Amino acid sequence: LSLVGSEMCIRDSRITRYPVCPFENPDPELLKLPSSGKLSREQAAFDIDALVYTLDQIHPDIFSVCGQESFFRAVNKAKESLPDSVSPVELYLRVAPVVSMIGDGHTSLVFPFNSFFTRDTKRFPVFVDILSDGSMNCRMSVDSVIPRDARILSINGVSAAEMVDSMLPFVSGEKRHYRLSGVNYSFPALLLTMYPADSYTVEYLPRGNKKPLWHTFPALTRDEIRPRLPKENAVQKRDIYSFTVDSVNNVAVMDFKSFQDVARMEHFADSMFSALREKHIGNLIIDLRDNGGGNSAVGDVLLRYLSPIPFTQMEKALVKVTPTTARLRELPIPAGGFEFYDSDPSEYITPLTVQEGHYDGNVYLLTSNKTFSSAGSFAWAFKETGAGTVVGEETGGMNVSFGEVIYFTLPVSKLYSSVSCKRFWQFHADENDIHGTLPDIPVPAAD
């Protein structure tokens, strides 16, 4: 390291230099993907530069979790590791861990599922669930060889724990427990790319057994797998929210899968709470365990029936404003900088009155490590307002977190990325004490 005039120079050929904007006037030939479907080393490096530049231009603070040195060393390592040619999937495997270092569940490089999995792709014929402790259970297998909820101990001699840990770097998230849910989602793709095989020997332990069993499955195509799955496990489309009433036990259960459609929630909530009043149901359970978020305004509608005090889900927000953000959101080009919003308590949302339908029964909110984004902010506001009792696991969504996603595609590989453009402070949140909604009654979500 030396000072030359007013400039600081690094005597190292490995230094990464970023152009003013990787999208400005690129060589058209550079953007052409060869017929082989593989990027040249130069093209892959260009995509990495474009990715890093765009993340930095949109995200409020890509270094809030990882340090600058660690991040750029990882960027350099990814570029140095590039072979003469690389497929989009191989580029993903090199770069996704760099993006996950940002520590933001909304900012990630997305696995190219659609281009990778074809009708003829042979895959692992066992479906698994990654639990919040990192263990692996069988959900179903071809011919029901492995019983449901049997513990998967190893696959082709690699322990389940080692396999899950090796996949975690490819998944974005604020905490390990939420990233495990990402591994759960991406497991079939990551297994096939990181541990490819023509057959899979699975070591498993059925419930109640003391000794493990083994079975070897051939890799099968999707069409070979489907007819051999148990029919009772066929995927059924469920409403994003629904409720059932148990009048005998004086309880209703709301199954809440996604924060979508404000108008629909308004109609649904009115209908549900009217039914609870008519039937004199004094206990309501709201299940958010599999809810990954959506539109927070949907949560505002429901909270008006539950909160005993005026509320807001997002108390403060910081917005990154750059020409790149404006271009991707098709907005007028701004001067650039940050905008900070601090809510006014006089403008908090007012709960409904009893006459308007406010629910005065006992409310229990079920949460899990998968409860994220708008579901996480709803859970936080629910607890902060004293609307009821939280039962389950700490949510995957944090009380101070990044959000409001912008999507973009890398110029050559067409890999897809998401990135947050805002930072949010939830109701009464302290940025010096960042965590998810903590349950009043801790219980494993699977129970």
Short mmCIF file of C-alpha atoms in Angstrom, two decimals:
data_model
loop_
_atom_site.label_atom_id
_atom_site.label_comp_id
_atom_site.label_asym_id
_atom_site.label_seq_id
_atom_site.Cartn_x
_atom_site.Cartn_y
_atom_site.Cartn_z
CA LEU A 1 0.00 0.00 0.00
CA SER A 2 1.50 3.35 -0.97
CA LEU A 3 0.45 6.96 -1.35
CA VAL A 4 1.07 8.49 -4.76
CA GLY A 5 0.21 12.17 -4.80
CA SER A 6 -3.34 12.42 -3.43
CA GLU A 7 -4.29 8.90 -4.49
CA MET A 8 -3.99 5.65 -2.57
CA CYS A 9 -2.83 2.78 -4.75
CA ILE A 10 -2.79 -0.95 -4.10
CA ARG A 11 0.14 -2.84 -5.62
CA ASP A 12 -1.94 -5.93 -6.36
CA SER A 13 -3.12 -7.19 -9.72
CA ARG A 14 -6.12 -8.80 -8.04
CA ILE A 15 -7.82 -5.49 -7.23
CA THR A 16 -11.44 -5.29 -8.39
CA ARG A 17 -12.25 -2.12 -10.29
CA TYR A 18 -15.86 -1.21 -10.98
CA PRO A 19 -16.89 0.95 -13.94
CA VAL A 20 -19.16 3.93 -13.41
CA CYS A 21 -22.07 1.76 -14.56
CA PRO A 22 -21.71 -1.74 -16.03
CA PHE A 23 -24.90 -1.17 -18.07
CA GLU A 24 -23.65 1.93 -19.90
CA ASN A 25 -22.72 1.25 -23.52
CA PRO A 26 -21.51 -2.35 -23.17
CA ASP A 27 -20.03 -4.06 -26.18
CA PRO A 28 -22.99 -5.83 -27.89
CA GLU A 29 -20.78 -8.85 -28.53
CA LEU A 30 -20.15 -9.13 -24.79
CA LEU A 31 -23.86 -9.65 -24.15
CA LYS A 32 -24.27 -12.48 -26.67
CA LEU A 33 -24.44 -15.87 -24.99
CA PRO A 34 -22.65 -18.54 -27.07
CA SER A 35 -24.71 -21.39 -28.53
CA SER A 36 -23.16 -23.67 -25.90
CA GLY A 37 -25.17 -21.78 -23.27
CA LYS A 38 -21.97 -21.07 -21.34
CA LEU A 39 -20.55 -17.65 -20.54
CA SER A 40 -16.95 -16.81 -21.32
CA ARG A 41 -14.75 -15.81 -18.40
CA GLU A 42 -15.04 -12.17 -19.50
CA GLN A 43 -18.84 -12.38 -19.67
CA ALA A 44 -19.10 -13.99 -16.24
CA ALA A 45 -16.86 -11.32 -14.71
CA PHE A 46 -19.00 -8.64 -16.37
CA ASP A 47 -22.13 -10.16 -14.78
CA ILE A 48 -20.47 -10.19 -11.36
CA ASP A 49 -19.52 -6.54 -11.76
CA ALA A 50 -23.06 -5.68 -12.81
CA LEU A 51 -24.48 -7.59 -9.84
CA VAL A 52 -22.25 -5.89 -7.25
CA TYR A 53 -22.80 -2.46 -8.76
CA THR A 54 -26.60 -2.85 -8.81
CA LEU A 55 -26.78 -4.24 -5.27
CA ASP A 56 -24.74 -1.30 -3.98
CA GLN A 57 -26.83 1.23 -5.91
CA ILE A 58 -30.15 -0.09 -4.58
CA HIS A 59 -29.56 -1.56 -1.13
CA PRO A 60 -29.45 0.93 1.79
CA ASP A 61 -26.39 -0.74 3.34
CA ILE A 62 -24.86 -3.92 1.92
CA PHE A 63 -22.17 -3.77 4.63
CA SER A 64 -24.44 -3.66 7.68
CA VAL A 65 -23.74 -7.32 8.46
CA CYS A 66 -20.53 -8.20 6.62
CA GLY A 67 -17.53 -5.90 6.49
CA GLN A 68 -16.31 -4.32 3.29
CA GLU A 69 -13.06 -6.27 3.34
CA SER A 70 -14.79 -9.63 3.72
CA PHE A 71 -17.33 -8.82 1.03
CA PHE A 72 -14.87 -7.67 -1.61
CA ARG A 73 -12.43 -10.47 -0.87
CA ALA A 74 -15.33 -12.84 -1.60
CA VAL A 75 -16.09 -10.95 -4.82
CA ASN A 76 -12.45 -11.19 -5.91
CA LYS A 77 -12.34 -14.88 -5.05
CA ALA A 78 -15.45 -15.57 -7.12
CA LYS A 79 -13.94 -13.79 -10.12
CA GLU A 80 -10.54 -15.47 -9.73
CA SER A 81 -12.20 -18.90 -9.61
CA LEU A 82 -13.89 -18.46 -13.00
CA PRO A 83 -12.84 -21.02 -15.62
CA ASP A 84 -12.62 -20.20 -19.33
CA SER A 85 -16.34 -20.91 -19.66
CA VAL A 86 -19.11 -21.27 -17.10
CA SER A 87 -22.81 -22.16 -17.18
CA PRO A 88 -25.39 -19.92 -15.48
CA VAL A 89 -25.81 -22.54 -12.74
CA GLU A 90 -22.05 -22.71 -12.18
CA LEU A 91 -21.96 -18.91 -12.00
CA TYR A 92 -24.79 -19.02 -9.45
CA LEU A 93 -22.81 -21.44 -7.27
CA ARG A 94 -19.85 -19.04 -7.25
CA VAL A 95 -21.79 -15.84 -6.63
CA ALA A 96 -24.86 -16.70 -4.51
CA PRO A 97 -22.71 -17.07 -1.33
CA VAL A 98 -21.36 -13.55 -1.91
CA VAL A 99 -24.89 -12.11 -2.04
CA SER A 100 -25.94 -14.07 1.05
CA MET A 101 -23.13 -12.37 3.01
CA ILE A 102 -25.26 -9.21 2.98
CA GLY A 103 -27.45 -10.94 5.56
CA ASP A 104 -30.78 -9.79 4.16
CA GLY A 105 -33.51 -12.33 3.43
CA HIS A 106 -34.97 -10.08 0.74
CA THR A 107 -31.66 -9.74 -1.12
CA SER A 108 -30.60 -12.88 -2.93
CA LEU A 109 -29.47 -14.44 -6.17
CA VAL A 110 -32.22 -16.81 -7.28
CA PHE A 111 -31.41 -20.34 -8.40
CA PRO A 112 -32.35 -20.74 -12.09
CA PHE A 113 -34.92 -23.49 -11.45
CA ASN A 114 -36.78 -23.13 -14.76
CA SER A 115 -33.72 -23.49 -16.96
CA PHE A 116 -32.04 -26.13 -14.80
CA PHE A 117 -34.92 -28.55 -14.21
CA THR A 118 -36.36 -30.06 -17.36
CA ARG A 119 -38.84 -32.88 -17.87
CA ASP A 120 -35.92 -35.28 -18.32
CA THR A 121 -33.82 -34.15 -15.37
CA LYS A 122 -33.26 -37.08 -13.03
CA ARG A 123 -33.53 -36.13 -9.39
CA PHE A 124 -33.65 -37.35 -5.81
CA PRO A 125 -36.97 -39.25 -5.39
CA VAL A 126 -37.38 -38.38 -1.71
CA PHE A 127 -38.97 -35.16 -0.43
CA VAL A 128 -37.56 -33.82 2.80
CA ASP A 129 -38.29 -31.14 5.40
CA ILE A 130 -35.40 -29.21 6.96
CA LEU A 131 -36.42 -28.47 10.54
CA SER A 132 -35.53 -25.40 12.61
CA ASP A 133 -32.76 -27.31 14.40
CA GLY A 134 -31.12 -28.22 11.08
CA SER A 135 -32.21 -31.84 11.13
CA MET A 136 -33.82 -33.50 8.11
CA ASN A 137 -37.07 -35.50 8.02
CA CYS A 138 -38.76 -37.40 5.25
CA ARG A 139 -41.98 -35.85 3.98
CA MET A 140 -42.65 -38.56 1.39
CA SER A 141 -40.76 -40.89 -0.93
CA VAL A 142 -41.50 -42.97 -4.00
CA ASP A 143 -43.44 -46.10 -3.12
CA SER A 144 -43.55 -44.85 0.50
CA VAL A 145 -40.32 -46.75 1.20
CA ILE A 146 -39.32 -44.25 3.87
CA PRO A 147 -42.16 -43.47 6.29
CA ARG A 148 -43.27 -39.90 6.85
CA ASP A 149 -41.29 -38.03 9.55
CA ALA A 150 -38.50 -40.62 9.59
CA ARG A 151 -35.20 -38.87 10.39
CA ILE A 152 -32.81 -38.76 7.40
CA LEU A 153 -29.34 -39.44 8.78
CA SER A 154 -27.24 -39.43 5.61
CA ILE A 155 -27.40 -39.46 1.81
CA ASN A 156 -24.66 -41.29 -0.09
CA GLY A 157 -22.52 -41.31 3.03
CA VAL A 158 -22.77 -37.55 3.66
CA SER A 159 -24.47 -36.79 6.96
CA ALA A 160 -27.64 -34.73 6.78
CA ALA A 161 -26.13 -32.15 9.12
CA GLU A 162 -23.02 -31.75 6.94
CA MET A 163 -25.16 -31.49 3.82
CA VAL A 164 -27.42 -28.80 5.27
CA ASP A 165 -24.47 -26.79 6.58
CA SER A 166 -22.83 -26.88 3.14
CA MET A 167 -26.02 -25.45 1.58
CA LEU A 168 -26.52 -22.60 4.05
CA PRO A 169 -24.05 -20.21 2.34
CA PHE A 170 -26.26 -20.21 -0.77
CA VAL A 171 -29.33 -18.96 1.09
CA SER A 172 -29.92 -15.38 2.20
CA GLY A 173 -31.37 -14.44 5.56
CA GLU A 174 -30.80 -12.52 8.77
CA LYS A 175 -30.45 -15.57 11.02
CA ARG A 176 -29.59 -19.22 10.66
CA HIS A 177 -33.07 -20.40 11.55
CA TYR A 178 -34.62 -18.48 8.66
CA ARG A 179 -31.90 -19.52 6.23
CA LEU A 180 -32.68 -23.12 7.09
CA SER A 181 -36.15 -22.57 5.68
CA GLY A 182 -34.46 -21.36 2.50
CA VAL A 183 -32.41 -24.55 2.35
CA ASN A 184 -35.68 -26.44 2.73
CA TYR A 185 -37.05 -24.69 -0.37
CA SER A 186 -33.89 -25.02 -2.49
CA PHE A 187 -32.82 -28.48 -1.31
CA PRO A 188 -33.71 -30.43 -4.51
CA ALA A 189 -31.72 -28.01 -6.68
CA LEU A 190 -28.76 -27.69 -4.33
CA LEU A 191 -28.57 -31.46 -3.84
CA LEU A 192 -28.49 -32.03 -7.58
CA THR A 193 -25.80 -29.41 -8.21
CA MET A 194 -23.62 -29.98 -5.14
CA TYR A 195 -24.01 -33.77 -4.74
CA PRO A 196 -24.89 -35.13 -8.20
CA ALA A 197 -25.40 -38.89 -8.41
CA ASP A 198 -27.11 -41.58 -10.46
CA SER A 199 -28.47 -43.19 -7.31
CA TYR A 200 -28.96 -42.24 -3.68
CA THR A 201 -28.39 -44.47 -0.67
CA VAL A 202 -30.39 -43.04 2.19
CA GLU A 203 -29.76 -43.86 5.84
CA TYR A 204 -32.88 -43.17 7.88
CA LEU A 205 -34.40 -43.76 11.29
CA PRO A 206 -38.17 -44.30 11.47
CA ARG A 207 -39.93 -42.99 14.54
CA GLY A 208 -39.74 -45.54 17.35
CA ASN A 209 -36.79 -47.39 15.82
CA LYS A 210 -33.49 -47.65 17.62
CA LYS A 211 -31.45 -48.81 14.64
CA PRO A 212 -31.21 -47.03 11.28
CA LEU A 213 -32.28 -48.54 7.97
CA TRP A 214 -30.88 -48.04 4.45
CA HIS A 215 -32.42 -47.93 1.00
CA THR A 216 -30.92 -47.11 -2.40
CA PHE A 217 -33.06 -45.13 -4.83
CA PRO A 218 -32.21 -44.58 -8.51
CA ALA A 219 -32.40 -40.99 -9.70
CA LEU A 220 -35.74 -40.54 -11.47
CA THR A 221 -37.44 -37.99 -13.69
CA ARG A 222 -40.43 -36.01 -12.52
CA ASP A 223 -42.81 -38.13 -14.58
CA GLU A 224 -41.33 -41.31 -13.10
CA ILE A 225 -41.70 -39.97 -9.55
CA ARG A 226 -45.24 -38.59 -9.59
CA PRO A 227 -47.27 -41.81 -10.04
CA ARG A 228 -45.27 -43.52 -7.27
CA LEU A 229 -45.97 -40.93 -4.57
CA PRO A 230 -48.60 -41.58 -1.89
CA LYS A 231 -51.92 -40.18 -3.08
CA GLU A 232 -52.79 -38.76 0.32
CA ASN A 233 -49.80 -36.43 -0.04
CA ALA A 234 -50.95 -34.96 -3.34
CA VAL A 235 -50.56 -31.21 -3.26
CA GLN A 236 -53.86 -29.45 -2.73
CA LYS A 237 -54.37 -25.78 -3.44
CA ARG A 238 -55.39 -24.00 -0.24
CA ASP A 239 -56.89 -20.58 0.25
CA ILE A 240 -54.39 -17.95 1.34
CA TYR A 241 -56.58 -17.45 4.40
CA SER A 242 -59.43 -19.48 5.81
CA PHE A 243 -60.95 -20.30 9.20
CA THR A 244 -62.71 -23.11 10.98
CA VAL A 245 -64.85 -22.97 14.12
CA ASP A 246 -64.96 -25.53 16.93
CA SER A 247 -68.01 -24.47 18.94
CA VAL A 248 -67.60 -27.34 21.40
CA ASN A 249 -64.18 -26.12 22.49
CA ASN A 250 -65.03 -22.44 22.00
CA VAL A 251 -62.17 -21.84 19.57
CA ALA A 252 -61.64 -20.76 15.97
CA VAL A 253 -58.49 -21.34 13.91
CA MET A 254 -57.46 -18.98 11.12
CA ASP A 255 -55.04 -20.51 8.61
CA PHE A 256 -53.07 -17.54 7.22
CA LYS A 257 -50.74 -18.45 4.34
CA SER A 258 -49.91 -15.17 2.63
CA PHE A 259 -50.39 -11.41 2.96
CA GLN A 260 -52.19 -10.84 -0.34
CA ASP A 261 -55.18 -8.83 -1.57
CA VAL A 262 -56.22 -6.04 0.81
CA ALA A 263 -59.82 -5.94 -0.46
CA ARG A 264 -60.17 -9.68 -0.04
CA MET A 265 -58.85 -9.50 3.54
CA GLU A 266 -61.35 -6.74 4.34
CA HIS A 267 -64.21 -9.00 3.22
CA PHE A 268 -62.71 -12.07 4.89
CA ALA A 269 -62.06 -10.38 8.25
CA ASP A 270 -65.57 -8.93 8.36
CA SER A 271 -67.04 -12.34 7.62
CA MET A 272 -64.85 -14.21 10.11
CA PHE A 273 -65.32 -11.87 13.05
CA SER A 274 -69.06 -11.64 12.37
CA ALA A 275 -69.22 -15.44 12.58
CA LEU A 276 -67.18 -15.46 15.82
CA ARG A 277 -69.55 -12.94 17.40
CA GLU A 278 -72.65 -14.81 16.29
CA LYS A 279 -71.31 -18.10 17.68
CA HIS A 280 -69.88 -16.42 20.82
CA ILE A 281 -66.41 -17.87 20.16
CA GLY A 282 -64.04 -16.57 22.84
CA ASN A 283 -60.72 -17.89 21.51
CA LEU A 284 -59.02 -17.33 18.16
CA ILE A 285 -55.81 -18.98 16.93
CA ILE A 286 -54.06 -17.35 13.95
CA ASP A 287 -51.53 -19.64 12.28
CA LEU A 288 -48.61 -17.77 10.65
CA ARG A 289 -46.13 -20.65 10.76
CA ASP A 290 -45.90 -21.03 6.97
CA ASN A 291 -46.45 -17.39 6.05
CA GLY A 292 -43.58 -15.73 4.19
CA GLY A 293 -45.13 -12.29 3.86
CA GLY A 294 -46.57 -10.13 1.08
CA ASN A 295 -48.36 -6.79 1.46
CA SER A 296 -48.20 -5.33 4.97
CA ALA A 297 -51.44 -3.41 4.38
CA VAL A 298 -53.24 -6.77 4.60
CA GLY A 299 -51.95 -7.06 8.17
CA ASP A 300 -53.23 -3.57 9.00
CA VAL A 301 -56.76 -4.70 8.15
CA LEU A 302 -56.58 -7.66 10.53
CA LEU A 303 -54.80 -5.73 13.30
CA ARG A 304 -57.65 -3.22 13.47
CA TYR A 305 -59.84 -6.04 14.81
CA LEU A 306 -57.23 -7.16 17.36
CA SER A 307 -55.05 -4.31 18.62
CA PRO A 308 -56.20 -2.52 21.79
CA ILE A 309 -54.19 0.62 20.92
CA PRO A 310 -53.42 2.76 17.84
CA PHE A 311 -50.55 1.23 15.88
CA THR A 312 -48.29 1.30 12.88
CA GLN A 313 -46.33 -1.68 11.63
CA MET A 314 -43.44 0.39 10.24
CA GLU A 315 -42.44 3.23 12.56
CA LYS A 316 -39.47 4.48 10.52
CA ALA A 317 -38.06 3.85 7.06
CA LEU A 318 -34.87 4.71 5.19
CA VAL A 319 -35.00 4.70 1.38
CA LYS A 320 -32.02 4.50 -0.97
CA VAL A 321 -32.62 6.87 -3.90
CA THR A 322 -30.35 6.52 -6.95
CA PRO A 323 -30.69 6.66 -10.74
CA THR A 324 -30.43 2.85 -10.80
CA THR A 325 -33.35 2.51 -8.40
CA ALA A 326 -35.38 4.95 -10.47
CA ARG A 327 -34.56 3.17 -13.73
CA LEU A 328 -35.59 -0.26 -12.46
CA ARG A 329 -38.80 1.12 -10.92
CA GLU A 330 -39.53 3.26 -13.98
CA LEU A 331 -39.55 6.48 -11.97
CA PRO A 332 -38.13 9.95 -12.78
CA ILE A 333 -34.35 10.05 -12.37
CA PRO A 334 -33.57 11.56 -8.92
CA ALA A 335 -30.53 13.50 -7.79
CA GLY A 336 -29.57 10.57 -5.57
CA GLY A 337 -29.18 10.07 -1.83
CA PHE A 338 -31.39 8.89 1.03
CA GLU A 339 -34.85 9.72 2.29
CA PHE A 340 -35.81 9.07 5.92
CA TYR A 341 -39.39 8.78 7.16
CA ASP A 342 -40.39 8.96 10.83
CA SER A 343 -44.04 8.22 11.60
CA ASP A 344 -46.24 10.63 13.53
CA PRO A 345 -48.14 8.96 16.41
CA SER A 346 -51.13 11.14 15.59
CA GLU A 347 -51.34 9.31 12.26
CA TYR A 348 -51.23 5.78 13.69
CA ILE A 349 -53.98 3.41 12.57
CA THR A 350 -56.98 3.44 14.90
CA PRO A 351 -58.43 0.08 16.00
CA LEU A 352 -62.08 -0.65 15.36
CA THR A 353 -64.53 -0.01 18.16
CA VAL A 354 -66.57 -2.82 19.68
CA GLN A 355 -69.55 -1.51 17.75
CA GLU A 356 -67.52 -1.71 14.53
CA GLY A 357 -66.53 -5.32 15.23
CA HIS A 358 -63.36 -5.27 17.35
CA TYR A 359 -62.73 -8.77 18.71
CA ASP A 360 -62.56 -8.96 22.51
CA GLY A 361 -61.75 -12.67 22.88
CA ASN A 362 -58.40 -14.31 23.55
CA VAL A 363 -56.06 -14.38 20.53
CA TYR A 364 -53.09 -16.71 20.06
CA LEU A 365 -50.61 -16.19 17.22
CA LEU A 366 -48.61 -19.21 16.01
CA THR A 367 -45.19 -18.31 14.59
CA SER A 368 -42.18 -20.15 13.22
CA ASN A 369 -38.73 -19.43 11.88
CA LYS A 370 -40.40 -19.23 8.43
CA THR A 371 -42.64 -16.32 9.49
CA PHE A 372 -41.00 -13.56 7.44
CA SER A 373 -41.34 -10.13 5.86
CA SER A 374 -44.90 -8.77 6.25
CA ALA A 375 -45.78 -11.80 8.37
CA GLY A 376 -42.88 -10.95 10.67
CA SER A 377 -43.88 -7.29 10.97
CA PHE A 378 -47.47 -8.34 11.69
CA ALA A 379 -46.28 -10.66 14.46
CA TRP A 380 -44.10 -7.89 15.92
CA ALA A 381 -46.96 -5.36 15.94
CA PHE A 382 -49.32 -7.99 17.34
CA LYS A 383 -47.06 -8.51 20.34
CA GLU A 384 -46.07 -4.85 20.81
CA THR A 385 -49.70 -3.74 20.89
CA GLY A 386 -50.67 -6.44 23.37
CA ALA A 387 -53.17 -7.97 20.96
CA GLY A 388 -52.66 -11.47 22.32
CA THR A 389 -50.22 -14.28 23.05
CA VAL A 390 -47.46 -15.40 20.66
CA VAL A 391 -46.82 -19.15 20.62
CA GLY A 392 -44.09 -20.94 18.67
CA GLU A 393 -40.63 -19.92 17.47
CA GLU A 394 -38.80 -16.64 16.94
CA THR A 395 -39.85 -15.25 13.57
CA GLY A 396 -37.49 -15.19 10.62
CA GLY A 397 -38.29 -11.52 10.05
CA MET A 398 -36.40 -9.07 12.27
CA ASN A 399 -37.73 -5.96 14.05
CA VAL A 400 -35.23 -3.80 12.12
CA SER A 401 -34.74 -5.14 8.63
CA PHE A 402 -34.47 -4.41 4.94
CA GLY A 403 -37.34 -4.80 2.52
CA GLU A 404 -39.43 -3.56 -0.41
CA VAL A 405 -37.85 -5.65 -3.11
CA ILE A 406 -36.64 -4.61 -6.54
CA TYR A 407 -35.89 -7.37 -9.06
CA PHE A 408 -33.34 -7.28 -11.85
CA THR A 409 -31.74 -9.67 -14.32
CA LEU A 410 -28.02 -9.96 -14.95
CA PRO A 411 -27.15 -8.86 -18.50
CA VAL A 412 -25.52 -12.02 -19.87
CA SER A 413 -26.43 -15.05 -17.75
CA LYS A 414 -29.98 -13.77 -17.14
CA LEU A 415 -29.69 -14.89 -13.53
CA TYR A 416 -32.41 -13.24 -11.48
CA SER A 417 -31.73 -11.24 -8.33
CA SER A 418 -33.82 -9.52 -5.70
CA VAL A 419 -32.61 -6.60 -3.58
CA SER A 420 -34.10 -4.45 -0.84
CA CYS A 421 -34.31 -0.71 -1.41
CA LYS A 422 -35.52 0.27 2.09
CA ARG A 423 -34.69 -0.29 5.74
CA PHE A 424 -37.60 -0.53 8.18
CA TRP A 425 -37.89 -0.05 11.92
CA GLN A 426 -40.99 -1.80 13.19
CA PHE A 427 -43.30 -0.57 15.95
CA HIS A 428 -41.13 0.47 18.97
CA ALA A 429 -38.10 -1.35 17.49
CA ASP A 430 -34.56 -0.57 18.68
CA GLU A 431 -31.78 -0.98 16.11
CA ASN A 432 -29.38 -1.79 18.97
CA ASP A 433 -31.46 -4.85 19.85
CA ILE A 434 -32.30 -6.56 16.57
CA HIS A 435 -34.20 -9.85 16.68
CA GLY A 436 -37.41 -11.44 15.49
CA THR A 437 -40.69 -11.56 17.37
CA LEU A 438 -39.98 -13.67 20.46
CA PRO A 439 -42.77 -16.04 21.49
CA ASP A 440 -44.47 -15.65 24.87
CA ILE A 441 -44.69 -19.44 24.90
CA PRO A 442 -41.74 -21.07 23.07
CA VAL A 443 -42.80 -24.24 21.27
CA PRO A 444 -41.20 -25.98 18.25
CA ALA A 445 -43.31 -25.05 15.22
CA ALA A 446 -43.56 -28.68 14.13
CA ASP A 447 -45.44 -29.49 17.35
#
